[in-house]
Coordinates of C-alpha atoms in Angstrom, one line a residue:
X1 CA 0.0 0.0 0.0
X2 CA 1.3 3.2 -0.9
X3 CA 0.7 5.9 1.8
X4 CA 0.4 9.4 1.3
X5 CA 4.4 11.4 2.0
X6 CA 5.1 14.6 3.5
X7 CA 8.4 14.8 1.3
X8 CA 11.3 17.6 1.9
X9 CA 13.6 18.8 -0.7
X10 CA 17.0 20.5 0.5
X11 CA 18.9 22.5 -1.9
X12 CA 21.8 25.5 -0.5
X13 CA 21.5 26.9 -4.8
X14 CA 19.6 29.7 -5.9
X15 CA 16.0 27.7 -6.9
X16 CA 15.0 30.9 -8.4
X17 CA 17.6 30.5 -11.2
X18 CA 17.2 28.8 -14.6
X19 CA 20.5 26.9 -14.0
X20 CA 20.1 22.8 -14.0
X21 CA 19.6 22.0 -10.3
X22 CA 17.2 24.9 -9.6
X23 CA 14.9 23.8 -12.9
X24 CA 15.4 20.2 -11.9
X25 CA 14.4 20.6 -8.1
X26 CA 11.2 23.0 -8.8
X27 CA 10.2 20.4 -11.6
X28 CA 10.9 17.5 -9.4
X29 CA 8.9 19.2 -6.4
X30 CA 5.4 19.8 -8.7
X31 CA 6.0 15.9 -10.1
X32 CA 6.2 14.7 -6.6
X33 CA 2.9 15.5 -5.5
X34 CA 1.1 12.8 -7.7
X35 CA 0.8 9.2 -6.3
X36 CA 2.6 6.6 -7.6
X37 CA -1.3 4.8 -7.8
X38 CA -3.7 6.7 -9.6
X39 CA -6.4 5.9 -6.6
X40 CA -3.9 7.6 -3.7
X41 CA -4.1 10.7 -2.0
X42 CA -1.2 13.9 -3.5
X43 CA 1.8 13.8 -1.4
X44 CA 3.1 17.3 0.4
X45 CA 6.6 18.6 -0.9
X46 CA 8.2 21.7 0.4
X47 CA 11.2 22.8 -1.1
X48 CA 13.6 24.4 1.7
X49 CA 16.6 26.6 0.2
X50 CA 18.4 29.4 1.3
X51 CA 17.6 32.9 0.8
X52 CA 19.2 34.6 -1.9
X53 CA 17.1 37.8 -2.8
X54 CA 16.4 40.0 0.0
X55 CA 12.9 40.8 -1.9
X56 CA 11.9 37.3 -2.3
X57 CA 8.8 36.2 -0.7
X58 CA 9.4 33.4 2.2
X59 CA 6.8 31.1 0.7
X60 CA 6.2 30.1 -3.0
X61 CA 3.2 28.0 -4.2
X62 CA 4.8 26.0 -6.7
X63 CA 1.7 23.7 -8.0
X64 CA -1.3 22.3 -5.7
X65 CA 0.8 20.7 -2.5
X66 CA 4.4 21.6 -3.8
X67 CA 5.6 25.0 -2.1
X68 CA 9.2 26.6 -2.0
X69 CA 10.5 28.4 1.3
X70 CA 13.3 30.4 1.9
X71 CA 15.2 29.7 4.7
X72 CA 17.4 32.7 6.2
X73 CA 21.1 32.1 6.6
X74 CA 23.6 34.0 6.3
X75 CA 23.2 37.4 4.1
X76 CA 20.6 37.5 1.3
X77 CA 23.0 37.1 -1.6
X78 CA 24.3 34.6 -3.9
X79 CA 27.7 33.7 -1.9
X80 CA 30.8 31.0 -3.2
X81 CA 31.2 27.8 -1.8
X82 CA 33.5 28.6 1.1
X83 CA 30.9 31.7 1.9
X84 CA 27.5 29.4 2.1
X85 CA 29.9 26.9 4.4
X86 CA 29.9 29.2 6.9
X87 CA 26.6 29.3 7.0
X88 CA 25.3 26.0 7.2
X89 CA 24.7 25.1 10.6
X90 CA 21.8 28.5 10.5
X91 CA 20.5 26.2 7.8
X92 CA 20.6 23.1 9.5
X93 CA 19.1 25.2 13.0
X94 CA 16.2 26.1 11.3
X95 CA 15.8 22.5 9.1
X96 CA 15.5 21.4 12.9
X97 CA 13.3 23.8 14.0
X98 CA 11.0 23.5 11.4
X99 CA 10.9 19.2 11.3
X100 CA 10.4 19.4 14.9
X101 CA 7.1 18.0 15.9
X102 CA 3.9 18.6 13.5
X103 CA 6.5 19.4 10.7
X104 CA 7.9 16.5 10.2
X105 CA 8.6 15.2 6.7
X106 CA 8.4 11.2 6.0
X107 CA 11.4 11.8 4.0
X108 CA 14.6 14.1 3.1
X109 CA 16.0 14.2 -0.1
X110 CA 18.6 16.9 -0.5
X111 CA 20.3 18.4 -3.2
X112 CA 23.7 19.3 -4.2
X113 CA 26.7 18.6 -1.4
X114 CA 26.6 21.8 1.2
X115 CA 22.4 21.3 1.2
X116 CA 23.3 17.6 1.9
X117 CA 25.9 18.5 4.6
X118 CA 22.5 20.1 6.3
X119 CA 20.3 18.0 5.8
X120 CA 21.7 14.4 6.2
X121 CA 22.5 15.9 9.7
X122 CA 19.5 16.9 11.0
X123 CA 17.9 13.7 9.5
X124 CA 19.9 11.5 11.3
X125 CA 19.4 13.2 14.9
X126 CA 15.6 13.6 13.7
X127 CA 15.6 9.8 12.6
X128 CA 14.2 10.7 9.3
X129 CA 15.0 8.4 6.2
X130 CA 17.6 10.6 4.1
X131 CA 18.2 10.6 0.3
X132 CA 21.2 12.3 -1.5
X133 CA 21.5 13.8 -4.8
X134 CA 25.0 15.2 -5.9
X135 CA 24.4 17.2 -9.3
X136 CA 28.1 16.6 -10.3
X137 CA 30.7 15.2 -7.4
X138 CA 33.9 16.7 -7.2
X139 CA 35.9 14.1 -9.2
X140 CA 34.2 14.8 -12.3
X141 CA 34.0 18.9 -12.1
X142 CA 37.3 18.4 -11.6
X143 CA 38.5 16.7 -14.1
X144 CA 35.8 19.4 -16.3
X145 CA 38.5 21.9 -15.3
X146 CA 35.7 23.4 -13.0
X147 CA 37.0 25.1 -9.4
X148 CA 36.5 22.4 -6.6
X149 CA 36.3 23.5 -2.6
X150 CA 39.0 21.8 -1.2
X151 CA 37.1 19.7 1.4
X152 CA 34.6 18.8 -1.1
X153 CA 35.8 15.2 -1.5
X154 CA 35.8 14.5 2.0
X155 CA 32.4 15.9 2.7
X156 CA 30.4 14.5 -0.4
X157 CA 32.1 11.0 0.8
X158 CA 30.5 11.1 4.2
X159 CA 27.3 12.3 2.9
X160 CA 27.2 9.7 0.7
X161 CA 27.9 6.9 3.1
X162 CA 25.4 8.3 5.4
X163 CA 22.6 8.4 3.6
X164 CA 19.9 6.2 2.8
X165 CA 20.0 6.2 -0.7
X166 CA 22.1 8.0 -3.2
X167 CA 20.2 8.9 -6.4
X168 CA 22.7 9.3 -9.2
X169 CA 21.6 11.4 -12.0
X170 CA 23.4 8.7 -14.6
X171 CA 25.3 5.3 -15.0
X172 CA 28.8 7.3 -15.1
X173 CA 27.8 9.4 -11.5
X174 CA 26.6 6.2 -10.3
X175 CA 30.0 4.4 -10.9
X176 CA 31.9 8.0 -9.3
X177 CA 29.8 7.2 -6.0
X178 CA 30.1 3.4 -5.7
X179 CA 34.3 4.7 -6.0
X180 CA 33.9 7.2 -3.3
X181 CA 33.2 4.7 -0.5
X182 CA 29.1 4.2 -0.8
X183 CA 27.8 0.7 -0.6
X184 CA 26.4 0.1 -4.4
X185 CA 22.9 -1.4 -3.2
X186 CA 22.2 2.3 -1.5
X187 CA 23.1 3.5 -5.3
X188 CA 20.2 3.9 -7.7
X189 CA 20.1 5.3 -11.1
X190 CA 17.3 8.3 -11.6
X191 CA 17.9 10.5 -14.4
X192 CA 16.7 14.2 -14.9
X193 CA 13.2 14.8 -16.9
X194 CA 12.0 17.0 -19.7
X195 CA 9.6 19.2 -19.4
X196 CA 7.5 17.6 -22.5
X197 CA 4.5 20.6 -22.7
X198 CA 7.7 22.9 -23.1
X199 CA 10.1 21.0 -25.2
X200 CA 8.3 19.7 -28.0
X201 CA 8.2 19.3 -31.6
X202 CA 5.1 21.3 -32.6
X203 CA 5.7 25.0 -31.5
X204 CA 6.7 28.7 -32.5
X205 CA 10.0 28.5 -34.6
X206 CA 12.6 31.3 -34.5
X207 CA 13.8 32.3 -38.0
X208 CA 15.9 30.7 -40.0
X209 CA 17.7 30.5 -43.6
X210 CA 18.1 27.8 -46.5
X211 CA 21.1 26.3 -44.9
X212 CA 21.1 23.0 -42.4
X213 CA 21.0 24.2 -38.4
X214 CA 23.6 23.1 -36.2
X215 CA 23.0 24.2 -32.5
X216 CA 24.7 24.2 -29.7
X217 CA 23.4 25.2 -26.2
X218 CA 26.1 25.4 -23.6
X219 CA 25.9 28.0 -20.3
X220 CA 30.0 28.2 -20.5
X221 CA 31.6 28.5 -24.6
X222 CA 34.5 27.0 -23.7
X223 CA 33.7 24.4 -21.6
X224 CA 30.6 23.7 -23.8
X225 CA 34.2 22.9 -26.6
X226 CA 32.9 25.4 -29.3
X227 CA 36.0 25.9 -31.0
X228 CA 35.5 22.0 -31.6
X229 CA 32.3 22.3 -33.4
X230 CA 34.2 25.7 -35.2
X231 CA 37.1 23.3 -36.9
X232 CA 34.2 20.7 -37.6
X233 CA 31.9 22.9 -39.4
X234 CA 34.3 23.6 -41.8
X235 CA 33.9 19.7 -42.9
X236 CA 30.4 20.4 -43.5
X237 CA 30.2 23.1 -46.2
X238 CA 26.2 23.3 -46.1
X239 CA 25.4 24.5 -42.8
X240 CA 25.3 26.7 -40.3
X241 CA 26.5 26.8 -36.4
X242 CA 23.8 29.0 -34.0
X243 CA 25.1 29.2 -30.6
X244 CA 23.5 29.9 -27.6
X245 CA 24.8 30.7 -24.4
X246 CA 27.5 32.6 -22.6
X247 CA 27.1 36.0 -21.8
X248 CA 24.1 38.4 -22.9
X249 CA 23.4 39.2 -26.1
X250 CA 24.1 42.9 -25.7
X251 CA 27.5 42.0 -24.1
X252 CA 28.6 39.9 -26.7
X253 CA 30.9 42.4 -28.9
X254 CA 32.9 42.7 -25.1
X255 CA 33.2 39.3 -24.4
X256 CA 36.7 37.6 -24.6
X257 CA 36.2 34.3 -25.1
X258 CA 33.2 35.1 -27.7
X259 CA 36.2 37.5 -29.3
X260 CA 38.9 34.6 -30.0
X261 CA 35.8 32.7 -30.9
X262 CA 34.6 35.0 -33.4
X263 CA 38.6 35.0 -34.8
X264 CA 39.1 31.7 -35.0
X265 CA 36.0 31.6 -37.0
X266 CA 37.4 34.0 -39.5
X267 CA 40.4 32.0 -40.0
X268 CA 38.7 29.0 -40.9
X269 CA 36.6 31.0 -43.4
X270 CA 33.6 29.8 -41.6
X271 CA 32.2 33.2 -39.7
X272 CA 29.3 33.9 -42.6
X273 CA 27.9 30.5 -41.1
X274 CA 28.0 31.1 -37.5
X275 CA 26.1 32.8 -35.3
X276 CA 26.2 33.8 -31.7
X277 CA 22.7 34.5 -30.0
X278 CA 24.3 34.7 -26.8
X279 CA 22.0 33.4 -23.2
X280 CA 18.4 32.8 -23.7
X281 CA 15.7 32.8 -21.8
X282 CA 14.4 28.9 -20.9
X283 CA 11.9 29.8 -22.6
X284 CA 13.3 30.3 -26.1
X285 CA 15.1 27.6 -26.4
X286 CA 12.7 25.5 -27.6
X287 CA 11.8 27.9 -30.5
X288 CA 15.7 27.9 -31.5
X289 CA 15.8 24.2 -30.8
X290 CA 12.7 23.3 -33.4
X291 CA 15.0 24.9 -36.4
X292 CA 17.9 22.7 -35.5
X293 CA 18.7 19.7 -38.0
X294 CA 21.1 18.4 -35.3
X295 CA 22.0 19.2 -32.0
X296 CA 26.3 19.4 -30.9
X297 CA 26.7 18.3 -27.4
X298 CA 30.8 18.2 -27.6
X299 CA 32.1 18.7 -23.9
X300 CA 34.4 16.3 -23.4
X301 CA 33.9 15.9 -19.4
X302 CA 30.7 16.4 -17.1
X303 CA 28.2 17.6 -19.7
X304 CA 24.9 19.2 -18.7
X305 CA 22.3 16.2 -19.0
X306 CA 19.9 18.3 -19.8
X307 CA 20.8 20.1 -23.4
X308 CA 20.3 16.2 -25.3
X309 CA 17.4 15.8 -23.6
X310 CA 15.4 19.0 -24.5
X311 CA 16.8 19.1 -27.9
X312 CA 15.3 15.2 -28.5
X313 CA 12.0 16.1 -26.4
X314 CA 11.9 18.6 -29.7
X315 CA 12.5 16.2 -32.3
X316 CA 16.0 16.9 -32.7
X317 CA 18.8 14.1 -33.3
X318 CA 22.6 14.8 -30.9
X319 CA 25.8 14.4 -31.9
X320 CA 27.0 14.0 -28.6
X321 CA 30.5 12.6 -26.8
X322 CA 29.6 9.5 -24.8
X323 CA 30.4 11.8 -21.2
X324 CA 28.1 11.8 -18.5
X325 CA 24.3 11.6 -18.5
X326 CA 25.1 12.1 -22.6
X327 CA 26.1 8.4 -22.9
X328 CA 22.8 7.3 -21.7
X329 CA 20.5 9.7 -22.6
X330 CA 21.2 9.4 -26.7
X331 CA 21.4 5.7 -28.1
X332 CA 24.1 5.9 -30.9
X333 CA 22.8 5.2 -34.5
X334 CA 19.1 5.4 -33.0
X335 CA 18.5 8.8 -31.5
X336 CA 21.8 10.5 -32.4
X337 CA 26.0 10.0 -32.8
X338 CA 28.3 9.3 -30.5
X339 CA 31.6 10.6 -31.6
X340 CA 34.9 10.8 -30.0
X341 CA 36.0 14.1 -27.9
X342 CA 38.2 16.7 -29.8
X343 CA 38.5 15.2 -33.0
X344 CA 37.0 18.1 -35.0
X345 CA 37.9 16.2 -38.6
X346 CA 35.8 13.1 -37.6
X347 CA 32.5 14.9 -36.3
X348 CA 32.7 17.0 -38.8
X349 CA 32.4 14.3 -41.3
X350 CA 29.8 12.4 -38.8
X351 CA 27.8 15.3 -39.3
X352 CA 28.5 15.5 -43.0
X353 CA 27.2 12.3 -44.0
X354 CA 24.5 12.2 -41.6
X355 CA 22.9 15.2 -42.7
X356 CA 23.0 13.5 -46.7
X357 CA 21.0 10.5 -45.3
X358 CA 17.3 12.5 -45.3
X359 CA 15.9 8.6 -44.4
X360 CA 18.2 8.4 -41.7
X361 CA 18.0 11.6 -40.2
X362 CA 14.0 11.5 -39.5
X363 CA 14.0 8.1 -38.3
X364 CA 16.5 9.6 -35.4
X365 CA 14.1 12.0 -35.3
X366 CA 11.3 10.3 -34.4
X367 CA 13.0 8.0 -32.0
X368 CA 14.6 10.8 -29.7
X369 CA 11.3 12.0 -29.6
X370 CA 10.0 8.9 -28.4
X371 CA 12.6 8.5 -25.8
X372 CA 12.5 12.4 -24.9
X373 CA 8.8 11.3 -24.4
X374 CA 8.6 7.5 -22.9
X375 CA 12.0 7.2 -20.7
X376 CA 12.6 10.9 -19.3
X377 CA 9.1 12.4 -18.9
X378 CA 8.7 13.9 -15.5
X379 CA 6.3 12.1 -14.7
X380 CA 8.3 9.0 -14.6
X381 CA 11.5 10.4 -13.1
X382 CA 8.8 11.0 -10.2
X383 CA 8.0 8.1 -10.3
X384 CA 11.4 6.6 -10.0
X385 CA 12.0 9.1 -7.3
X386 CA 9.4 7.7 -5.2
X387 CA 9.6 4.2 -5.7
X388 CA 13.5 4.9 -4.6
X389 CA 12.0 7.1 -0.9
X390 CA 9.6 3.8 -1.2
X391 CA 12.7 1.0 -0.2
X392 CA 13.9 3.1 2.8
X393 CA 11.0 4.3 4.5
X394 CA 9.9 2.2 7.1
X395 CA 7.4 -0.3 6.8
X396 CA 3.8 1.2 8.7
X397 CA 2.3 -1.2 11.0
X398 CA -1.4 -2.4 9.3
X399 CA -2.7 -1.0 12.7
X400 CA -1.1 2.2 12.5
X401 CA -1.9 2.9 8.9
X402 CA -5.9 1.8 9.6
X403 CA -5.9 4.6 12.4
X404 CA -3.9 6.7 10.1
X405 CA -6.9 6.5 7.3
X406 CA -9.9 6.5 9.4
X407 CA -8.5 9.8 10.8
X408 CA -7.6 11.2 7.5
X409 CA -11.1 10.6 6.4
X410 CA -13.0 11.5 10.0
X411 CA -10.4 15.4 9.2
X412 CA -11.7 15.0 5.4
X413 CA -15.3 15.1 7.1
X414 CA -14.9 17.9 9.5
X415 CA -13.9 19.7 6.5
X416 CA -16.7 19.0 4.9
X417 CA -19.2 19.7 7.9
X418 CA -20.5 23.5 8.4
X419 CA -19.6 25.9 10.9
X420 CA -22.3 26.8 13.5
X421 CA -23.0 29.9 14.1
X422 CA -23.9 30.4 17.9

């Protein structure tokens, strides 16, 4: 029997943000509150993060019995790594405070490592079940060239081992963890969600010209290997590169990195087939994303999972490295390409050839579409998510949980029952 859970998500990040964890945890929190049986009563999920906007409001409705709450700790800012650290046991004071008595959650699943250094420890003196999710351990942001906090390793290792259940956002996170010192059975495999209403094929289209699309969405341009895709394009004669990402469009002729971009670009005699749109708004990128004939996922280590993902909710075949949530997300020769890191001469004659088989193409069209829609919906990540919460709660006694219902429904009642007037 699946009872109805007063679930807590625990993220330290801004959650007002359009960066991965903040869209993934707000997404995650509205999916939670459907049953994983269609005759069950909507679970309860509140979102606890820390304040980050002096003007923000200290309760959000997110969706009917999802709500985010900002939690005061610390000054009302963004602030580094080392800065939030500092401020972590305020966090985990009023976690406490709050989960005290009527509060309570069933569960705690936290997100990212300094809300899980809060969390896990105010679950385990509370004795509520704890679940982790990491966003990206240390290892692999390293090795992406990405600044680590030095005690990073130690912490996300005793996290990890103390936790319930770890919920790894792919195979190659999954395998990271099991490293780091976490039994493997506490280890499951939930991958991030699309939004399908959002991302999907039919849509508003931004403009576009006679030549094949190329796109590339990437929050960093040099992480996101763009001078990669700049050597390959000039392999494929026919088409064009549209870039989005980096800074803001009206910054773009004083960016530096955009700059030796935009060079290098005019020494391969390939600027009059690229274009820079600079960062978009969420919501555009599905109208860029329906004029694409291929998407370019090229970073060679810790990709974001969610670029493939979007781009095949719209009906658009990668051409991704096998990295991170990249290698399981698109199926090579079904959905996309796989194609090896840095080797500009090879995708560009990947993309080349692919683009010349018109049969080809539209069959990986209609499959990523398909898996977009069928393996990474959100409301089967939720799903997932639950049945994961599921194998660590306790078990209810059958006495407990008929008491349980037949006060839920004599409350239900009362509700339904007039006030008197005197």
């Amino acid at each position: 029997m699946h009872r109805t859970l007063n679930i807590a998500l625990v993220s330290a990040s801004d959650l007002d943000g359009e960066h991965l964890q903040s869209v993934h945890v707000r997404d995650l929190a509205r999916s939670l509150t459907r049953p994983l049986t269609g005759d069950g009563e909507p679970n309860q999920v509140t979102v606890y993060t820390r304040r980050q906007d002096a003007a923000a409001r200290s309760r959000v409705r997110l969706a009917p019995g999802a709500a985010l709450v900002h939690i005061d700790a610390g000054p009302a800012r963004p602030l580094s790594d080392d800065e939030t650290l500092k401020h972590v046991r305020d966090f985990a004071d009023e976690l406490r405070r709050r989960w005290t008595g009527h509060g309570r959650p069933d569960i705690v699943h936290a997100h990212g490592w300094i809300g899980g250094l809060a969390a896990c420890a105010v679950a385990r003196e509370l004795g509520i079940p704890f679940a982790q999710s990491y966003h990206g351990v240390a290892a692999a942001e390293r090795r992406a060239g990405h600044p680590v906090h030095p005690h990073r390793d130690r912490l996300e290792k005793a996290i990890g081992r103390d936790a319930d259940v770890v919920l790894a956002g792919h195979t190659e996170e999954a395998g990271a963890v099991v490293r780091m010192g976490v039994p493997r059975p506490a280890v499951a495999v939930v991958p991030y969600g699309v939004d399908g209403d959002q991302f999907a094929q039919v849509g508003p289209a931004m403009p576009r010209g006679d030549r094949r699309r190329l796109v590339m969405v990437c929050d960093d341009l040099e992480a996101g290997d763009v001078e990669t895709a700049l050597h390959a394009l000039v392999h494929v004669p026919h088409a064009e590169l549209t870039v989005a990402g980096g800074p803001a469009r009206e910054d773009l002729d004083h960016d530096q990195v955009v700059h030796r971009l935009t060079l290098l670009a005019k020494e391969l005699h390939v600027a009059d087939r690229v274009i820079f749109l600079g960062r978009l708004p969420r919501k555009a990128l599905p109208k860029l994303l329906r004029t694409a004939s291929l998407a370019l996922c090229l970073t060679p280590h810790d990709p974001c999972p969610s670029t493939p993902l979007e781009a095949m909710a719209c009906g658009v075949p990668v051409v991704t490295t096998p990295a991170g949530g990249n290698a399981d997300e698109v199926l090579d020769r079904i959905t996309g390409l796989h194609v090896p890191a840095g080797r500009p001469v090879v995708i560009g004659r990947a993309i080349r050839h692919l683009l010349a088989e018109e049969t080809t193409l539209h069959g990986y069209s209609i499959a990523a579409a398909d898996r977009a829609r069928s393996r990474y919906s959100l409301e089967r990540i939720a799903a997932e998510t639950l049945r994961a919460y599921q194998k660590v709660l306790p078990v209810p006694d059958p006495e407990d949980t008929v008491e349980d219902a037949a006060e839920d429904a004599a409350v239900r009642e009362t509700d339904r029952t007039p006030a008197l007037v005197g």
